[in-house]
Short mmCIF file of C-alpha atoms and ligand atoms in Angstrom, two decimals:
data_model
loop_
_atom_site.label_atom_id
_atom_site.label_comp_id
_atom_site.label_asym_id
_atom_site.label_seq_id
_atom_site.Cartn_x
_atom_site.Cartn_y
_atom_site.Cartn_z
CA UNK A 53 166.30 -65.32 65.41
CA UNK A 54 164.35 -66.06 68.55
CA UNK A 55 166.82 -64.16 70.64
CA UNK A 56 165.85 -60.90 72.25
CA UNK A 57 167.40 -59.18 75.22
CA UNK A 58 165.80 -55.77 74.69
CA UNK A 59 168.47 -53.97 76.64
CA UNK A 60 166.95 -50.61 75.85
CA UNK A 61 163.49 -51.53 77.07
CA UNK A 62 163.55 -50.55 80.71
CA UNK A 63 166.31 -48.02 80.27
CA UNK A 64 167.97 -49.26 83.44
CA UNK A 65 169.78 -52.45 82.70
CA UNK A 66 173.53 -52.09 82.37
CA UNK A 67 173.48 -48.34 81.94
CA UNK A 68 173.19 -46.54 85.23
CA UNK A 69 174.78 -49.18 87.40
CA UNK A 70 177.83 -51.26 86.54
CA UNK A 71 176.99 -54.94 86.58
CA UNK A 72 180.49 -56.35 86.82
CA UNK A 73 183.43 -55.45 89.01
CA UNK A 74 186.14 -53.75 86.95
CA UNK A 75 189.64 -54.64 88.12
CA UNK A 76 193.14 -53.98 86.81
CA UNK A 77 193.54 -57.58 85.78
CA UNK A 78 195.73 -57.46 82.65
CA UNK A 79 194.44 -60.49 80.80
CA UNK A 80 191.00 -61.38 82.04
CA UNK A 81 188.35 -63.48 80.33
CA UNK A 82 186.49 -60.50 78.89
CA UNK A 83 189.66 -59.27 77.19
CA UNK A 84 190.38 -62.70 75.71
CA UNK A 85 186.87 -63.38 74.35
CA UNK A 86 187.23 -61.24 71.18
CA UNK A 87 190.08 -63.48 69.96
CA UNK A 88 188.00 -66.64 70.28
CA UNK A 89 185.09 -68.29 68.48
CA UNK A 90 182.90 -66.99 71.31
CA UNK A 91 183.33 -63.36 70.28
CA UNK A 92 179.93 -63.13 68.59
CA UNK A 93 178.08 -64.98 71.31
CA UNK A 94 179.27 -62.97 74.28
CA UNK A 95 177.25 -59.97 75.42
CA UNK A 96 179.38 -58.00 77.80
CA UNK A 97 176.48 -55.94 79.06
CA UNK A 98 174.06 -58.77 79.82
CA UNK A 99 172.73 -58.44 83.38
CA UNK A 100 173.76 -61.53 85.34
CA UNK A 101 171.79 -60.70 88.49
CA UNK A 102 168.40 -59.11 89.00
CA UNK A 103 167.60 -56.81 91.87
CA UNK A 104 164.99 -54.29 92.99
CA UNK A 105 165.80 -51.69 90.33
CA UNK A 106 164.90 -54.06 87.56
CA UNK A 107 161.28 -53.89 88.53
CA UNK A 108 159.21 -51.46 86.52
CA UNK A 109 155.84 -51.75 84.78
CA UNK A 110 157.64 -51.87 81.40
CA UNK A 111 159.98 -54.63 82.50
CA UNK A 112 157.07 -56.44 84.03
CA UNK A 113 155.26 -56.36 80.70
CA UNK A 114 158.30 -57.63 78.81
CA UNK A 115 159.28 -60.42 81.19
CA UNK A 116 155.74 -61.64 81.83
CA UNK A 117 155.95 -63.36 78.45
CA UNK A 118 158.44 -65.90 79.79
CA UNK A 119 157.82 -68.47 82.50
CA UNK A 120 159.96 -70.22 85.11
CA UNK A 121 163.60 -69.21 85.28
CA UNK A 122 163.21 -67.46 81.93
CA UNK A 123 161.01 -64.59 83.01
CA UNK A 124 158.44 -63.27 85.42
CA UNK A 125 155.39 -64.96 83.92
CA UNK A 126 153.23 -66.73 86.48
CA UNK A 127 155.39 -65.43 89.29
CA UNK A 128 154.24 -63.46 92.31
CA UNK A 129 157.28 -61.35 92.39
CA UNK A 130 156.62 -57.65 92.90
CA UNK A 131 157.15 -57.44 96.64
CA UNK A 132 159.88 -60.10 96.66
CA UNK A 133 162.11 -58.44 94.11
CA UNK A 134 161.69 -55.11 95.89
CA UNK A 135 163.62 -56.31 98.93
CA UNK A 136 166.71 -57.06 96.86
CA UNK A 137 167.99 -53.51 97.07
CA UNK A 138 171.49 -53.75 98.59
CA UNK A 139 174.83 -53.62 96.71
CA UNK A 140 175.25 -57.31 97.55
CA UNK A 141 172.20 -58.15 95.47
CA UNK A 142 173.46 -56.15 92.53
CA UNK A 143 177.08 -57.22 92.22
CA UNK A 144 178.60 -60.66 92.34
CA UNK A 145 181.76 -59.43 94.07
CA UNK A 146 180.40 -56.59 96.17
CA UNK A 147 183.03 -57.27 98.88
CA UNK A 148 186.06 -57.18 96.56
CA UNK A 149 187.25 -53.78 97.82
CA UNK A 150 187.04 -54.79 101.45
CA UNK A 151 190.69 -55.76 101.24
CA UNK A 152 190.21 -59.42 101.95
CA UNK A 153 191.63 -60.18 98.53
CA UNK A 154 195.00 -58.95 97.45
CA UNK A 155 195.34 -60.27 93.91
CA UNK A 156 195.00 -58.06 90.84
CA UNK A 157 192.53 -60.46 89.27
CA UNK A 158 189.35 -61.98 90.61
CA UNK A 159 190.23 -65.67 90.56
CA UNK A 160 187.28 -68.05 90.83
CA UNK A 161 187.11 -71.78 91.45
CA UNK A 162 183.83 -73.18 90.19
CA UNK A 163 183.21 -76.61 91.64
CA UNK A 164 180.71 -79.07 90.18
CA UNK A 165 179.87 -82.34 91.91
CA UNK A 166 181.37 -84.74 89.35
CA UNK A 167 182.91 -88.05 90.42
CA UNK A 168 186.14 -86.98 88.67
CA UNK A 169 186.97 -85.12 91.90
CA UNK A 170 187.13 -88.31 93.95
CA UNK A 171 190.82 -88.77 94.79
CA UNK A 172 191.83 -85.61 92.91
CA UNK A 173 193.53 -83.91 95.90
CA UNK A 174 192.49 -80.53 94.48
CA UNK A 175 191.13 -79.19 97.77
CA UNK A 176 194.03 -76.90 98.62
CA UNK A 177 194.19 -75.47 95.11
CA UNK A 178 190.44 -74.81 95.10
CA UNK A 179 190.54 -73.07 98.48
CA UNK A 180 193.34 -70.76 97.33
CA UNK A 181 191.05 -68.92 94.89
CA UNK A 182 189.48 -65.58 95.80
CA UNK A 183 185.98 -67.01 95.44
CA UNK A 184 184.72 -70.57 95.49
CA UNK A 185 181.42 -71.41 93.79
CA UNK A 186 179.56 -74.60 94.69
CA UNK A 187 176.27 -76.08 93.64
CA UNK A 188 173.22 -78.03 94.83
CA UNK A 189 174.11 -80.90 97.13
CA UNK A 190 177.85 -80.20 97.45
CA UNK A 191 179.20 -82.12 100.46
CA UNK A 192 182.43 -80.98 102.10
CA UNK A 193 182.90 -82.89 105.34
CA UNK A 194 185.27 -85.78 104.71
CA UNK A 195 186.02 -84.60 101.17
CA UNK A 196 188.19 -81.58 102.02
CA UNK A 197 191.35 -83.02 100.41
CA UNK A 198 189.60 -83.39 97.10
CA UNK A 199 187.20 -80.45 96.98
CA UNK A 200 188.37 -77.96 99.63
CA UNK A 201 186.38 -76.46 102.45
CA UNK A 202 185.61 -72.86 101.50
CA UNK A 203 182.33 -71.75 99.93
CA UNK A 204 181.75 -68.18 98.80
CA UNK A 205 178.68 -68.84 96.68
CA UNK A 206 176.26 -71.67 97.01
CA UNK A 207 174.15 -71.99 93.86
CA UNK A 208 170.83 -73.73 94.14
CA UNK A 209 167.20 -73.79 93.26
CA UNK A 210 164.85 -74.02 96.18
CA UNK A 211 163.34 -77.32 95.15
CA UNK A 212 166.70 -78.98 95.74
CA UNK A 213 167.17 -77.05 98.97
CA UNK A 214 164.47 -78.65 101.07
CA UNK A 215 166.71 -81.05 102.98
CA UNK A 216 169.78 -79.02 103.64
CA UNK A 217 170.94 -75.90 105.38
CA UNK A 218 173.69 -73.90 103.80
CA UNK A 219 174.23 -71.16 106.32
CA UNK A 220 178.01 -71.55 106.07
CA UNK A 221 178.08 -70.05 102.61
CA UNK A 222 178.77 -66.37 102.37
CA UNK A 223 176.22 -66.03 99.69
CA UNK A 224 173.31 -67.90 98.18
CA UNK A 225 172.90 -67.75 94.43
CA UNK A 226 169.39 -68.62 93.43
CA UNK A 227 168.34 -70.08 90.11
CA UNK A 228 164.61 -69.89 90.06
CA UNK A 229 163.47 -73.45 89.63
CA UNK A 230 161.60 -74.57 86.60
CA UNK A 231 160.06 -77.73 87.90
CA UNK A 232 158.30 -76.30 90.91
CA UNK A 233 154.55 -76.32 90.56
CA UNK A 234 154.85 -72.60 90.83
CA UNK A 235 158.14 -70.75 90.44
CA UNK A 236 156.60 -68.11 92.70
CA UNK A 237 157.49 -70.38 95.56
CA UNK A 238 161.13 -69.45 95.15
CA UNK A 239 160.50 -65.74 95.41
CA UNK A 240 158.11 -66.14 98.32
CA UNK A 241 160.57 -68.33 100.22
CA UNK A 242 163.45 -65.98 99.57
CA UNK A 243 161.45 -63.05 100.89
CA UNK A 244 160.20 -64.89 103.98
CA UNK A 245 163.66 -66.23 104.84
CA UNK A 246 165.53 -62.98 104.46
CA UNK A 247 162.98 -60.86 106.29
CA UNK A 248 162.37 -63.55 108.93
CA UNK A 249 158.66 -63.48 108.35
CA UNK A 250 156.01 -66.12 107.84
CA UNK A 251 155.47 -67.63 104.42
CA UNK A 252 152.31 -65.71 103.67
CA UNK A 253 151.10 -67.46 100.54
CA UNK A 254 151.47 -70.48 98.32
CA UNK A 255 151.66 -74.20 99.03
CA UNK A 256 154.27 -73.79 101.77
CA UNK A 257 152.32 -71.23 103.75
CA UNK A 258 153.32 -71.37 107.43
CA UNK A 259 153.42 -69.30 110.60
CA UNK A 260 157.20 -69.48 110.83
CA UNK A 261 159.99 -68.27 108.56
CA UNK A 262 161.61 -71.04 106.53
CA UNK A 263 164.84 -72.45 107.92
CA UNK A 264 166.38 -74.14 104.88
CA UNK A 265 168.74 -71.24 104.43
CA UNK A 266 169.95 -71.16 108.04
CA UNK A 267 168.77 -69.00 110.92
CA UNK A 268 170.86 -65.92 110.29
CA UNK A 269 169.98 -65.19 106.68
CA UNK A 270 169.77 -61.58 105.60
CA UNK A 271 168.78 -60.12 102.29
CA UNK A 272 172.46 -59.41 101.54
CA UNK A 273 172.98 -63.14 101.21
CA UNK A 274 170.74 -63.54 98.19
CA UNK A 275 171.71 -63.03 94.61
CA UNK A 276 169.20 -64.06 91.98
CA UNK A 277 170.06 -64.69 88.36
CA UNK A 278 168.37 -62.37 85.93
CA UNK A 279 165.91 -64.18 83.64
CA UNK A 280 167.51 -62.40 80.65
CA UNK A 281 170.77 -64.10 81.58
CA UNK A 282 169.17 -67.55 81.71
CA UNK A 283 167.50 -67.07 78.31
CA UNK A 284 170.73 -65.70 76.85
CA UNK A 285 172.61 -68.81 78.03
CA UNK A 286 169.94 -71.09 76.61
CA UNK A 287 169.75 -69.30 73.27
CA UNK A 288 173.42 -68.62 72.63
CA UNK A 289 175.57 -71.06 74.57
CA UNK A 290 173.32 -74.07 75.11
CA UNK A 291 170.82 -73.99 72.28
CA UNK A 292 170.08 -77.69 72.50
CA UNK A 293 168.34 -79.84 69.92
CA UNK A 294 165.92 -80.60 72.75
CA UNK A 295 164.39 -77.22 71.88
CA UNK A 296 163.10 -78.88 68.69
CA UNK A 297 161.41 -81.68 70.63
CA UNK A 298 158.57 -82.12 73.09
CA UNK A 299 161.05 -81.40 75.87
CA UNK A 300 161.43 -77.77 74.78
CA UNK A 301 159.11 -76.46 77.46
CA UNK A 302 161.10 -77.99 80.28
CA UNK A 303 164.58 -77.67 78.79
CA UNK A 304 167.04 -75.33 80.43
CA UNK A 305 170.76 -75.24 81.24
CA UNK A 306 171.62 -77.20 84.39
CA UNK A 307 172.18 -75.28 87.60
CA UNK A 308 175.88 -76.15 87.37
CA UNK A 309 176.03 -74.75 83.83
CA UNK A 310 174.36 -71.51 84.87
CA UNK A 311 176.84 -71.21 87.73
CA UNK A 312 179.89 -71.78 85.52
CA UNK A 313 178.68 -69.41 82.81
CA UNK A 314 177.84 -66.77 85.42
CA UNK A 315 181.41 -67.05 86.73
CA UNK A 316 182.76 -66.72 83.19
CA UNK A 317 180.74 -63.52 82.80
CA UNK A 318 181.89 -61.96 86.09
CA UNK A 319 185.28 -63.37 87.24
CA UNK A 320 188.63 -62.41 85.72
CA UNK A 321 189.85 -66.02 85.75
CA UNK A 322 187.90 -69.26 86.07
CA UNK A 323 189.16 -72.69 87.05
CA UNK A 324 186.42 -75.31 86.76
CA UNK A 325 186.48 -78.56 88.72
CA UNK A 326 184.09 -81.49 88.85
CA UNK A 327 182.35 -80.73 85.55
CA UNK A 328 181.59 -83.49 83.07
CA UNK A 329 184.45 -84.53 80.80
CA UNK A 330 184.48 -86.89 77.78
CA UNK A 331 185.82 -89.71 79.99
CA UNK A 332 182.87 -89.42 82.37
CA UNK A 333 182.13 -93.16 82.23
CA UNK A 334 185.28 -93.71 84.27
CA UNK A 335 183.84 -91.85 87.27
CA UNK A 336 180.89 -92.03 89.58
CA UNK A 337 178.01 -89.56 89.11
CA UNK A 338 179.11 -87.47 92.15
CA UNK A 339 182.33 -87.36 94.13
CA UNK A 340 180.34 -87.91 97.34
CA UNK A 341 178.36 -90.98 96.19
CA UNK A 342 178.49 -93.73 98.80
CA UNK A 343 178.63 -96.30 96.05
CA UNK A 344 179.90 -95.83 92.57
CA UNK A 345 177.10 -95.25 90.09
CA UNK A 346 176.83 -94.18 86.48
CA UNK A 347 176.13 -90.56 85.54
CA UNK A 348 172.38 -89.97 85.30
CA UNK A 349 170.86 -87.88 82.55
CA UNK A 350 167.66 -85.86 82.90
CA UNK A 351 165.12 -84.86 80.28
CA UNK A 352 165.29 -81.14 81.13
CA UNK A 353 169.05 -80.75 80.61
CA UNK A 354 171.48 -81.53 77.80
CA UNK A 355 174.56 -82.64 79.71
CA UNK A 356 176.46 -83.82 76.65
CA UNK A 357 176.06 -80.43 75.02
CA UNK A 358 177.24 -78.80 78.25
CA UNK A 359 180.25 -81.14 78.30
CA UNK A 360 181.19 -80.10 74.74
CA UNK A 361 180.85 -76.44 75.68
CA UNK A 362 183.29 -76.85 78.61
CA UNK A 363 185.79 -78.46 76.22
CA UNK A 364 185.43 -75.59 73.75
CA UNK A 365 185.80 -72.94 76.45
CA UNK A 366 188.87 -74.74 77.77
CA UNK A 367 190.44 -75.11 74.33
CA UNK A 368 189.74 -71.43 73.63
CA UNK A 369 191.68 -70.55 76.79
CA UNK A 370 188.72 -68.93 78.51
CA UNK A 371 188.55 -71.40 81.40
CA UNK A 372 190.86 -73.98 82.84
CA UNK A 373 188.88 -77.21 83.13
CA UNK A 374 190.11 -79.90 85.49
CA UNK A 375 190.64 -83.16 83.56
CA UNK A 376 192.48 -86.30 84.52
CA UNK A 377 193.63 -87.25 81.06
C1 LIG B 63 152.99 -56.33 89.76
O1 LIG B 63 153.30 -55.13 89.08
C2 LIG B 63 152.71 -55.01 87.79
C3 LIG B 63 153.27 -53.77 87.12
O2 LIG B 63 153.34 -52.68 87.97
C4 LIG B 63 151.19 -54.99 87.94
O3 LIG B 63 150.57 -54.89 86.67
C5 LIG B 63 150.74 -56.28 88.63
O4 LIG B 63 149.37 -56.26 88.87
C6 LIG B 63 151.50 -56.45 89.95
N1 LIG B 63 151.17 -57.78 90.49
C7 LIG B 63 150.93 -57.97 91.76
C8 LIG B 63 150.63 -59.37 92.18
O5 LIG B 63 150.95 -57.07 92.59
C1 LIG B 64 186.42 -93.01 95.23
O1 LIG B 64 187.72 -93.51 95.07
C2 LIG B 64 188.01 -94.62 95.87
C3 LIG B 64 189.50 -94.93 95.71
O2 LIG B 64 189.83 -95.09 94.35
C4 LIG B 64 187.11 -95.78 95.49
O3 LIG B 64 187.36 -96.89 96.32
C5 LIG B 64 185.66 -95.35 95.64
O4 LIG B 64 184.80 -96.36 95.17
C6 LIG B 64 185.41 -94.09 94.87
N1 LIG B 64 184.07 -93.60 95.14
C7 LIG B 64 183.19 -93.44 94.19
C8 LIG B 64 181.85 -92.95 94.61
O5 LIG B 64 183.45 -93.64 93.02
#
């Protein structure tokens, strides 16, 4: 098989440092997986996030073989990854013990942008979760009744970030973009923004720190998906037929899919809203569209395969997917 995670390689991943928050939740997703058809696919020790400790010459060698979001090939990353050295960079729910949350289980609402949310009145329910995940382009103002108003994690790739500021989110979850001329741009921007320094190299070089992420960004705000996690999702959960076509070099799971699967690998319970359902032709592309328009499909994603996966995960009892019929 083409799949290789090489967990032993660097000797660091998943051994010294726990990568998920262990709670007393009696019946969480990880405990239910073995009774489902996903038992063989799930790797409980896969690193979801990458941070400073992942960098070593051996890891560099291994991950240089993969480009874009799938590795460190063609990425100027050494000094950028080194700044991700706080507990917030390492753990998805680093603030769980702070006492803000009283439930036994980490309950996550993962909110896509699907038109199915228009008129859903799910806002209150979404906001009542411990953590709320949102994705690229999510609009809240005026849509609170349907989608809620809290954001714990805002998941994006920097090429979709250019026009918006997301400083209200507690945390920024970065999927390194695949379409950028150079994926290095993401790492360089992240470093410049969180250290409030100039963008010292690349096409966006400037004298001032970037402002897309808000003015008050600190390194604690950034969590970056591990390239092993992205390849694992592509190879095991979303191994699309596109991989047999000319589109294989650009194919990858959508940002929304990475977000939902990351939640499934870290939360105790996941409720998913605004993800594509088999009746998608009944809804607009996004809940915030000014005019109704059909769902658009892109060559680098396999949205129908993702839709089938959400149905399977829902039917297996691993997530609760919001559907209208
Ligand atoms: C990054 O680190 C690797 C391994 O230590 C090294 O071979 C490479 O030259 C470094 N690249 C840069 C741009 O510093
Ligand atoms: C949202 O729902 C309202 C009420 O049903 C409808 O008038 C509007 O066209 C919908 N918006 C979109 C983008 O579908």
